[in-house]
Short mmCIF file of C-alpha atoms in Angstrom, two decimals:
data_model
loop_
_atom_site.label_atom_id
_atom_site.label_comp_id
_atom_site.label_asym_id
_atom_site.label_seq_id
_atom_site.Cartn_x
_atom_site.Cartn_y
_atom_site.Cartn_z
CA UNK P 1 -20.11 3.28 48.80
CA UNK P 2 -23.72 4.03 49.64
CA UNK P 3 -24.00 6.37 46.67
CA UNK P 4 -23.25 3.50 44.33
CA UNK P 5 -25.33 0.77 45.97
CA UNK P 6 -28.39 2.93 46.57
CA UNK P 7 -28.37 4.38 43.05
CA UNK P 8 -27.11 1.40 41.15
CA UNK P 9 -29.75 1.56 38.43
CA UNK P 10 -29.08 5.26 37.85
CA UNK P 11 -25.33 4.65 37.57
CA UNK P 12 -26.00 1.60 35.43
CA UNK P 13 -28.15 3.56 32.98
CA UNK P 14 -25.52 6.30 32.74
CA UNK P 15 -22.73 3.77 32.32
CA UNK P 16 -24.59 1.93 29.57
CA UNK P 17 -25.40 5.25 27.90
CA UNK P 18 -21.72 6.14 27.77
CA UNK P 19 -20.80 2.66 26.54
CA UNK P 20 -23.45 2.90 23.85
CA UNK P 21 -22.30 6.35 22.73
CA UNK P 22 -18.67 5.21 22.71
CA UNK P 23 -19.29 2.03 20.73
CA UNK P 24 -21.54 3.53 18.05
CA UNK P 25 -19.52 6.74 17.69
CA UNK P 26 -16.29 4.68 17.50
CA UNK P 27 -17.70 2.56 14.70
CA UNK P 28 -18.81 5.66 12.82
CA UNK P 29 -15.47 7.39 13.45
CA UNK P 30 -13.48 4.35 12.24
CA UNK P 31 -15.57 3.94 9.09
CA UNK P 32 -15.49 7.64 8.21
CA UNK P 33 -11.86 8.06 9.27
CA UNK P 34 -10.58 5.20 7.12
CA UNK P 35 -12.70 6.41 4.20
CA UNK P 36 -11.34 9.94 4.54
CA UNK P 37 -7.76 8.65 4.82
CA UNK P 38 -8.33 6.73 1.57
CA UNK P 39 -9.65 9.95 -0.01
CA UNK P 40 -6.59 11.85 1.16
CA UNK P 41 -4.21 9.49 -0.65
CA UNK P 42 -6.47 8.91 -3.68
CA UNK P 43 -5.23 9.70 -7.19
CA UNK P 44 -8.37 11.83 -7.75
CA UNK P 45 -7.81 15.50 -6.81
CA UNK P 46 -11.43 16.21 -5.82
CA UNK P 47 -11.45 13.32 -3.35
CA UNK P 48 -8.18 14.53 -1.83
CA UNK P 49 -9.69 18.00 -1.45
CA UNK P 50 -12.79 16.54 0.22
CA UNK P 51 -10.67 14.55 2.68
CA UNK P 52 -8.48 17.53 3.50
CA UNK P 53 -11.51 19.79 3.98
CA UNK P 54 -13.20 17.26 6.24
CA UNK P 55 -10.16 16.99 8.51
CA UNK P 56 -9.48 20.73 8.55
CA UNK P 57 -13.02 21.66 9.55
CA UNK P 58 -13.66 18.93 12.11
CA UNK P 59 -10.27 18.83 13.76
CA UNK P 60 -10.14 22.57 14.27
CA UNK P 61 -13.58 23.30 15.74
CA UNK P 62 -14.59 22.72 19.36
CA UNK P 63 -16.61 19.55 19.88
CA UNK P 64 -19.28 21.48 21.81
CA UNK P 65 -19.76 23.74 18.82
CA UNK P 66 -20.17 20.68 16.64
CA UNK P 67 -22.81 19.32 19.02
CA UNK P 68 -24.72 22.59 18.72
CA UNK P 69 -24.35 22.53 14.94
CA UNK P 70 -25.71 18.98 14.72
CA UNK P 71 -28.49 19.27 17.34
CA UNK P 72 -29.74 22.65 16.15
CA UNK P 73 -28.61 22.59 12.53
CA UNK P 74 -29.78 19.23 11.19
CA UNK P 75 -33.43 19.66 12.34
CA UNK P 76 -33.56 22.85 10.24
CA UNK P 77 -32.99 20.66 7.20
CA UNK P 78 -35.89 18.47 8.27
CA UNK P 79 -33.66 15.82 9.84
CA UNK P 80 -35.17 15.12 13.25
CA UNK P 81 -33.59 12.21 15.09
CA UNK P 82 -33.30 11.12 18.73
CA UNK P 83 -30.70 13.14 20.69
CA UNK P 84 -28.58 10.02 21.16
CA UNK P 85 -28.29 9.59 17.40
CA UNK P 86 -27.34 13.24 17.00
CA UNK P 87 -24.69 12.79 19.69
CA UNK P 88 -23.29 9.74 17.91
CA UNK P 89 -23.10 11.71 14.66
CA UNK P 90 -21.34 14.67 16.29
CA UNK P 91 -18.87 12.51 18.23
CA UNK P 92 -18.27 10.14 15.31
CA UNK P 93 -17.61 12.89 12.75
CA UNK P 94 -15.37 14.83 15.12
CA UNK P 95 -13.29 11.78 16.03
CA UNK P 96 -13.13 10.59 12.40
CA UNK P 97 -10.84 13.55 11.61
CA UNK P 98 -8.30 12.28 14.17
CA UNK P 99 -8.70 8.66 13.03
CA UNK P 100 -8.14 9.81 9.45
CA UNK P 101 -4.84 11.44 10.33
CA UNK P 102 -3.69 8.43 12.37
CA UNK P 103 -4.52 6.08 9.48
CA UNK P 104 -2.82 8.39 6.99
CA UNK P 105 0.36 8.44 9.06
CA UNK P 106 0.18 4.65 9.09
CA UNK P 107 -0.23 4.55 5.31
CA UNK P 108 2.89 6.70 5.04
CA UNK P 109 4.91 4.15 7.01
CA UNK P 110 4.23 1.41 4.43
CA UNK P 111 7.14 1.37 1.95
CA UNK P 112 6.27 2.80 -1.48
CA UNK P 113 7.44 -0.44 -3.08
CA UNK P 114 4.51 -2.34 -1.53
CA UNK P 115 2.01 -0.21 -3.40
CA UNK P 116 4.11 -0.29 -6.57
CA UNK P 117 4.26 -4.09 -6.47
CA UNK P 118 0.48 -4.28 -6.06
CA UNK P 119 -0.14 -1.85 -8.90
CA UNK P 120 2.33 -3.63 -11.15
CA UNK P 121 0.26 -6.81 -10.69
CA UNK P 122 -2.73 -4.93 -12.07
CA UNK P 123 -4.50 -4.12 -8.83
CA UNK P 124 -6.66 -1.02 -8.84
CA UNK P 125 -6.23 1.77 -6.29
CA UNK P 126 -8.98 0.31 -4.05
CA UNK P 127 -7.48 -3.18 -4.18
CA UNK P 128 -3.97 -1.91 -3.50
CA UNK P 129 -5.17 0.07 -0.52
CA UNK P 130 -7.46 -2.55 0.99
CA UNK P 131 -5.41 -5.70 0.36
CA UNK P 132 -1.84 -4.46 0.68
CA UNK P 133 -1.39 -1.01 2.18
CA UNK P 134 -4.08 -0.73 4.89
CA UNK P 135 -3.44 -4.17 6.45
CA UNK P 136 0.21 -3.16 6.91
CA UNK P 137 -0.66 0.36 8.04
CA UNK P 138 -3.14 -1.12 10.51
CA UNK P 139 -0.38 -2.46 12.73
CA UNK P 140 1.31 0.90 13.24
CA UNK P 141 -1.95 2.79 13.80
CA UNK P 142 -3.28 0.54 16.57
CA UNK P 143 -1.76 2.61 19.43
CA UNK P 144 -2.81 6.08 18.15
CA UNK P 145 -6.31 4.84 17.30
CA UNK P 146 -6.58 3.42 20.82
CA UNK P 147 -5.72 6.83 22.26
CA UNK P 148 -8.21 8.54 19.96
CA UNK P 149 -11.03 6.21 20.99
CA UNK P 150 -10.22 6.73 24.67
CA UNK P 151 -10.52 10.46 24.03
CA UNK P 152 -13.84 9.77 22.34
CA UNK P 153 -15.14 7.89 25.39
CA UNK P 154 -14.34 10.86 27.59
CA UNK P 155 -15.64 13.40 25.07
CA UNK P 156 -18.99 11.61 25.14
CA UNK P 157 -19.61 13.40 28.46
CA UNK P 158 -20.52 16.50 26.44
CA UNK P 159 -23.62 14.66 25.22
CA UNK P 160 -24.95 14.84 28.80
CA UNK P 161 -25.46 18.55 28.36
CA UNK P 162 -27.74 17.78 25.43
CA UNK P 163 -30.27 15.60 27.28
CA UNK P 164 -28.55 12.33 26.39
CA UNK P 165 -28.35 9.75 29.14
CA UNK P 166 -24.68 9.14 29.92
CA UNK P 167 -22.41 8.62 32.87
CA UNK P 168 -21.29 12.13 33.83
CA UNK P 169 -24.86 13.43 33.75
CA UNK P 170 -25.79 11.16 36.69
CA UNK P 171 -24.19 13.64 39.11
CA UNK P 172 -27.16 16.03 38.72
CA UNK P 173 -29.92 13.77 40.12
CA UNK P 174 -27.48 12.46 42.75
CA UNK P 175 -26.69 15.98 43.83
CA UNK P 176 -30.42 16.79 44.03
CA UNK P 177 -30.92 13.72 46.21
CA UNK P 178 -28.32 15.14 48.59
CA UNK P 179 -25.50 12.69 48.14
CA UNK P 180 -21.90 13.73 48.69
CA UNK P 181 -20.71 15.37 45.47
CA UNK P 182 -17.22 14.00 45.97
CA UNK P 183 -18.30 10.37 46.22
CA UNK P 184 -20.70 10.78 43.32
CA UNK P 185 -17.80 11.93 41.18
CA UNK P 186 -15.46 9.22 42.45
CA UNK P 187 -17.87 6.53 41.26
CA UNK P 188 -18.40 8.34 37.98
CA UNK P 189 -14.62 8.43 37.51
CA UNK P 190 -14.45 4.69 38.25
CA UNK P 191 -17.09 4.14 35.56
CA UNK P 192 -14.99 6.01 32.99
CA UNK P 193 -11.89 4.09 34.08
CA UNK P 194 -13.66 0.81 33.43
CA UNK P 195 -14.51 1.93 29.91
CA UNK P 196 -11.15 3.48 29.03
CA UNK P 197 -9.12 0.63 30.53
CA UNK P 198 -11.27 -1.81 28.58
CA UNK P 199 -10.40 0.08 25.39
CA UNK P 200 -6.70 0.03 26.36
CA UNK P 201 -6.85 -3.72 26.98
CA UNK P 202 -8.62 -4.32 23.68
CA UNK P 203 -5.97 -2.38 21.79
CA UNK P 204 -2.99 -4.00 23.44
CA UNK P 205 -4.61 -7.32 22.60
CA UNK P 206 -4.94 -6.22 18.95
CA UNK P 207 -1.33 -5.08 18.98
CA UNK P 208 -0.09 -8.45 20.19
CA UNK P 209 -2.37 -10.36 17.86
CA UNK P 210 -1.40 -8.59 14.64
CA UNK P 211 2.35 -8.72 15.01
CA UNK P 212 3.82 -9.65 11.63
CA UNK P 213 7.39 -10.88 11.19
CA UNK P 214 9.23 -8.43 8.97
CA UNK G 1 15.31 -17.59 -30.91
CA UNK G 2 12.75 -16.26 -33.33
CA UNK G 3 11.63 -12.75 -32.51
CA UNK G 4 8.00 -11.95 -33.30
CA UNK G 5 6.10 -8.75 -33.94
CA UNK G 6 6.75 -5.70 -31.72
CA UNK G 7 5.27 -6.04 -28.22
CA UNK G 8 6.64 -2.84 -26.70
CA UNK G 9 7.34 0.31 -28.66
CA UNK G 10 8.72 3.54 -27.22
CA UNK G 11 8.79 6.47 -29.63
CA UNK G 12 10.51 9.77 -28.94
CA UNK G 13 10.00 9.43 -25.18
CA UNK G 14 11.21 12.29 -22.99
CA UNK G 15 11.06 12.70 -19.25
CA UNK G 16 12.29 15.42 -16.92
CA UNK G 17 12.66 15.43 -13.14
CA UNK G 18 12.63 19.18 -12.70
CA UNK G 19 15.72 20.47 -14.48
CA UNK G 20 17.10 16.94 -14.90
CA UNK G 21 16.50 15.42 -18.33
CA UNK G 22 16.29 11.73 -17.34
CA UNK G 23 15.04 10.24 -20.62
CA UNK G 24 16.16 11.78 -23.92
CA UNK G 25 14.41 10.93 -27.19
CA UNK G 26 14.14 7.24 -26.34
CA UNK G 27 13.37 4.93 -29.28
CA UNK G 28 13.06 1.29 -28.32
CA UNK G 29 11.22 -1.68 -29.75
CA UNK G 30 10.98 -5.03 -28.01
CA UNK G 31 9.69 -7.91 -30.09
CA UNK G 32 7.62 -10.80 -28.78
CA UNK G 33 9.95 -13.46 -27.36
CA UNK G 34 12.90 -11.11 -27.29
CA UNK G 35 15.23 -10.65 -24.32
CA UNK G 36 16.57 -7.12 -24.10
CA UNK G 37 19.17 -6.28 -21.47
CA UNK G 38 19.65 -2.65 -20.52
CA UNK G 39 23.04 -1.76 -19.10
CA UNK G 40 24.90 1.42 -18.34
CA UNK G 41 26.26 3.60 -15.55
CA UNK G 42 24.16 4.40 -12.47
CA UNK G 43 21.91 7.41 -12.83
CA UNK G 44 21.74 6.91 -16.57
CA UNK G 45 17.98 6.43 -16.65
CA UNK G 46 17.82 2.63 -16.96
CA UNK G 47 15.38 2.09 -14.10
CA UNK G 48 13.30 5.08 -15.10
CA UNK G 49 13.07 3.70 -18.62
CA UNK G 50 11.85 0.28 -17.53
CA UNK G 51 9.38 1.84 -15.08
CA UNK G 52 7.77 3.90 -17.84
CA UNK G 53 6.76 0.70 -19.64
CA UNK G 54 4.08 -0.09 -17.02
CA UNK G 55 3.63 3.58 -16.19
CA UNK G 56 5.00 3.48 -12.67
CA UNK G 57 6.76 6.56 -14.07
CA UNK G 58 4.91 8.94 -16.32
CA UNK G 59 6.59 10.64 -19.27
CA UNK G 60 6.23 14.19 -20.52
CA UNK G 61 6.27 13.47 -24.24
CA UNK G 62 6.43 10.63 -26.72
CA UNK G 63 4.36 7.47 -27.05
CA UNK G 64 4.58 4.10 -25.36
CA UNK G 65 2.67 1.26 -26.96
CA UNK G 66 2.28 -2.15 -25.32
CA UNK G 67 0.71 -4.98 -27.31
CA UNK G 68 -0.61 -2.55 -29.90
CA UNK G 69 -2.27 -0.20 -27.41
CA UNK G 70 -0.96 3.13 -26.15
CA UNK G 71 -0.54 3.23 -22.37
CA UNK G 72 -3.82 4.48 -20.86
CA UNK G 73 -4.19 7.03 -18.06
CA UNK G 74 -4.22 5.88 -14.43
CA UNK G 75 -7.37 3.83 -13.84
CA UNK G 76 -9.02 0.48 -14.58
CA UNK G 77 -7.71 0.36 -18.14
CA UNK G 78 -4.11 0.85 -16.95
CA UNK G 79 -4.59 -1.77 -14.24
CA UNK G 80 -5.69 -4.27 -16.90
CA UNK G 81 -2.59 -3.53 -18.95
CA UNK G 82 -0.29 -3.82 -15.94
CA UNK G 83 -1.58 -7.32 -15.36
CA UNK G 84 -0.05 -8.22 -18.74
CA UNK G 85 3.31 -6.72 -17.77
CA UNK G 86 5.08 -8.51 -14.93
CA UNK G 87 7.58 -6.58 -12.89
CA UNK G 88 10.39 -7.66 -10.58
CA UNK G 89 11.97 -5.01 -8.35
CA UNK G 90 15.44 -4.55 -6.93
CA UNK G 91 14.05 -4.61 -3.39
CA UNK G 92 11.69 -7.57 -4.06
CA UNK G 93 8.66 -5.76 -2.58
CA UNK G 94 6.95 -8.94 -1.45
CA UNK G 95 3.83 -8.20 0.58
CA UNK G 96 5.26 -8.32 4.09
CA UNK G 97 1.98 -9.21 5.80
CA UNK G 98 1.21 -12.22 3.62
CA UNK G 99 2.77 -15.67 3.37
CA UNK G 100 4.78 -16.67 0.34
CA UNK G 101 1.84 -18.66 -1.00
CA UNK G 102 -0.57 -15.75 -0.45
CA UNK G 103 1.85 -13.40 -2.20
CA UNK G 104 1.72 -15.54 -5.32
CA UNK G 105 -2.06 -15.98 -5.07
CA UNK G 106 -3.13 -12.39 -4.38
CA UNK G 107 -2.90 -11.01 -7.91
CA UNK G 108 -4.52 -14.13 -9.36
CA UNK G 109 -7.60 -13.89 -7.14
CA UNK G 110 -7.94 -10.09 -7.08
CA UNK G 111 -7.03 -9.25 -10.66
CA UNK G 112 -7.53 -12.43 -12.69
CA UNK G 113 -10.54 -13.41 -10.56
CA UNK G 114 -9.37 -17.00 -10.36
CA UNK G 115 -11.02 -19.29 -7.85
CA UNK G 116 -8.91 -19.87 -4.71
CA UNK G 117 -8.13 -23.56 -5.40
CA UNK G 118 -7.03 -22.77 -8.97
CA UNK G 119 -4.88 -19.87 -7.79
CA UNK G 120 -3.32 -22.03 -5.11
CA UNK G 121 -2.55 -24.81 -7.56
CA UNK G 122 -0.90 -22.36 -9.95
CA UNK G 123 1.01 -20.67 -7.09
CA UNK G 124 2.39 -23.99 -5.85
CA UNK G 125 3.34 -24.99 -9.37
CA UNK G 126 5.25 -21.72 -9.88
CA UNK G 127 6.91 -21.93 -6.46
CA UNK G 128 8.06 -25.40 -7.48
CA UNK G 129 9.44 -23.97 -10.69
CA UNK G 130 11.57 -21.42 -8.82
CA UNK G 131 12.64 -24.11 -6.33
CA UNK G 132 10.69 -22.89 -3.31
CA UNK G 133 7.82 -25.34 -3.02
CA UNK G 134 8.74 -26.03 0.60
CA UNK G 135 8.67 -22.34 1.65
CA UNK G 136 5.01 -21.65 0.80
CA UNK G 137 3.90 -21.15 4.40
CA UNK G 138 6.63 -18.73 5.44
CA UNK G 139 6.53 -14.95 5.54
CA UNK G 140 8.84 -12.93 3.25
CA UNK G 141 10.88 -11.71 6.23
CA UNK G 142 11.87 -15.31 7.00
CA UNK G 143 13.46 -15.89 3.59
CA UNK G 144 16.87 -14.96 2.21
CA UNK G 145 17.11 -12.23 -0.40
CA UNK G 146 17.60 -14.70 -3.21
CA UNK G 147 14.57 -16.70 -2.11
CA UNK G 148 12.47 -13.54 -1.83
CA UNK G 149 13.41 -12.50 -5.33
CA UNK G 150 12.48 -15.91 -6.71
CA UNK G 151 9.10 -15.63 -4.97
CA UNK G 152 8.72 -12.18 -6.55
CA UNK G 153 9.36 -13.72 -9.97
CA UNK G 154 6.77 -16.43 -9.27
CA UNK G 155 4.30 -13.76 -8.14
CA UNK G 156 4.73 -11.85 -11.40
CA UNK G 157 4.53 -15.04 -13.51
CA UNK G 158 1.29 -16.05 -11.81
CA UNK G 159 -0.48 -13.34 -13.80
CA UNK G 160 0.60 -15.05 -17.06
CA UNK G 161 2.11 -11.80 -18.32
CA UNK G 162 3.11 -11.22 -21.92
CA UNK G 163 6.33 -9.55 -20.88
CA UNK G 164 8.47 -9.44 -17.75
CA UNK G 165 10.36 -6.37 -16.63
CA UNK G 166 13.33 -6.83 -14.28
CA UNK G 167 14.61 -3.72 -12.54
CA UNK G 168 18.09 -4.63 -11.25
CA UNK G 169 16.81 -7.92 -9.81
CA UNK G 170 20.14 -9.01 -8.34
CA UNK G 171 21.58 -5.68 -7.17
CA UNK G 172 20.36 -6.06 -3.60
CA UNK G 173 21.56 -9.64 -3.25
CA UNK G 174 24.59 -11.19 -1.61
CA UNK G 175 26.96 -12.59 -4.26
CA UNK G 176 26.18 -16.23 -3.51
CA UNK G 177 22.47 -15.64 -4.11
CA UNK G 178 22.78 -13.88 -7.44
CA UNK G 179 23.12 -17.07 -9.44
CA UNK G 180 19.98 -18.73 -8.12
CA UNK G 181 17.99 -15.74 -9.38
CA UNK G 182 19.83 -15.49 -12.70
CA UNK G 183 19.28 -19.20 -13.23
CA UNK G 184 15.49 -18.75 -12.93
CA UNK G 185 15.69 -15.81 -15.36
CA UNK G 186 17.78 -17.80 -17.85
CA UNK G 187 15.20 -20.56 -17.75
CA UNK G 188 12.43 -18.04 -18.41
CA UNK G 189 14.34 -16.63 -21.37
CA UNK G 190 14.80 -20.14 -22.76
CA UNK G 191 11.08 -20.77 -22.44
CA UNK G 192 10.50 -17.82 -24.77
CA UNK G 193 9.33 -15.16 -22.32
CA UNK G 194 9.66 -11.60 -23.56
CA UNK G 195 11.96 -9.84 -21.10
CA UNK G 196 13.41 -6.41 -20.49
CA UNK G 197 16.17 -6.62 -17.89
CA UNK G 198 18.07 -3.78 -16.27
CA UNK G 199 21.17 -5.34 -14.75
CA UNK G 200 24.86 -5.07 -14.04
CA UNK G 201 25.33 -8.79 -14.64
CA UNK G 202 27.35 -8.85 -17.86
CA UNK G 203 27.46 -12.64 -17.86
CA UNK G 204 23.67 -12.75 -18.05
CA UNK G 205 23.67 -10.13 -20.81
CA UNK G 206 26.13 -12.18 -22.85
CA UNK G 207 24.44 -15.50 -22.43
CA UNK G 208 20.72 -14.71 -22.38
CA UNK G 209 20.15 -11.46 -24.25
CA UNK G 210 19.09 -11.08 -27.85
CA UNK G 211 20.00 -7.40 -27.67
CA UNK G 212 21.98 -5.18 -25.37
CA UNK G 213 20.85 -1.59 -24.93
CA UNK G 214 23.51 0.70 -23.50
CA UNK G 215 22.16 3.80 -21.78
CA UNK G 216 24.03 6.81 -20.44
CA UNK G 217 22.86 10.27 -19.39
CA UNK G 218 19.24 9.47 -20.23
CA UNK G 219 19.86 8.44 -23.82
CA UNK G 220 20.22 5.10 -25.59
CA UNK G 221 23.79 5.13 -26.87
CA UNK G 222 23.97 1.66 -28.38
CA UNK G 223 21.41 -1.01 -29.22
CA UNK G 224 23.06 -4.14 -30.64
CA UNK G 225 23.52 -7.87 -30.22
CA UNK G 226 25.58 -8.85 -27.16
CA UNK G 227 28.34 -10.39 -29.34
CA UNK G 228 28.83 -7.14 -31.22
CA UNK G 229 28.48 -4.95 -28.18
CA UNK G 230 30.93 -6.74 -25.93
CA UNK G 231 33.47 -7.46 -28.71
CA UNK G 232 33.57 -3.99 -30.22
CA UNK G 233 31.46 -1.26 -28.60
CA UNK G 234 31.02 1.62 -31.03
CA UNK G 235 30.87 4.53 -28.64
CA UNK G 236 33.57 5.95 -26.44
CA UNK G 237 31.04 6.01 -23.56
CA UNK G 238 30.40 2.26 -23.78
CA UNK G 239 34.09 1.44 -24.18
CA UNK G 240 34.83 3.48 -21.07
CA UNK G 241 32.01 1.79 -19.13
CA UNK G 242 33.04 -1.72 -20.14
CA UNK G 243 36.70 -1.11 -19.37
CA UNK G 244 35.76 -0.01 -15.87
CA UNK G 245 33.50 -2.93 -14.99
CA UNK G 246 35.35 -5.70 -16.76
CA UNK G 247 38.65 -4.97 -15.05
CA UNK G 248 37.75 -6.90 -11.94
#
């Protein structure tokens, strides 16, 4: 208990860092993931190819490699940003590939007739997707997206290795100050639990809220 | 009923699904104000034919002209044309996540860019016309099949289309609900709406159609007035079909 009370501000900073990374990267991942899912079902072949390429590359490379690519690669093109922003980009892009596939599976659960009805009314592809298909797909993708975002929260620990303040990284200074490594980790684990259980709770709330009689 | 200038023209239309030749050299003209009923055995290409008119199905060759314009490629232009062509499906296809009222308003606000209050007024008026004014707040899943199909008709009418396509509108309905839908369709026909109807309801074909088109094996076999067709079908195929369905 002493580890926590005596180093509360250190833990707090790490905890907030992880929360910050999780929230911003989640927003980026959701935006990019939904966009890429739309590309993957678009009637335009080049957009479909872009979506497929995006998912193939990002889903099949290690996240750590992606962190290296972003942190070392982007500055070479003159893009120098704070490490936290780089971490959000790496985490967000990586997770967007999984979000994309979850959303696409949801789109595939919406009966074809729904889209046909929308198109027969004269709605464009964008309108059909945003007003008819995605709202219905949304309901089935809530659980898998919840899981993906929980994975994102835990993956954010990698950012600690790249000089970003986050929860897991707090073990280093604690260790140097001579605290028990076991108790340091226990409190770190509790911190992650708070975040991941909060995400779980949020998603079960969404699931209950968006139930539609069929 | 007076039949005006051609609104839909199909010329030499052919479609294949792989090795299957589903539409063979289709020639069909539908005049403004005309009610054309398409009948024939299952798998004969009736639904495919009607779905080519708003390009839910593409064709490999031939031309399809709606209101003087050839069907455009997929895109904004096609969307504009589809707004002029109402469609009613066998499985209703009401938007499951929206209320009945919202179903009838969605196309008006998104496609016709009508203001919400105008769209709502029109939606309620149409729901009244199909006898469902009191169901506006419900979700499609809470309605019977016949009610859902009437909402679907109202939804299509809300776009003020020039023509309405009906793809087996009563085939998924319990027998006691078929008439409530046919009654709405009869009323539409009387009001002068141009209609193309794929159906197995011979009574509707007799009473409401200007022309009966008999299709089998992807080709139009007969295209005549209902009186002529039902009294003395010319082809062996049609005689055979009618003898089978009119027995019971």
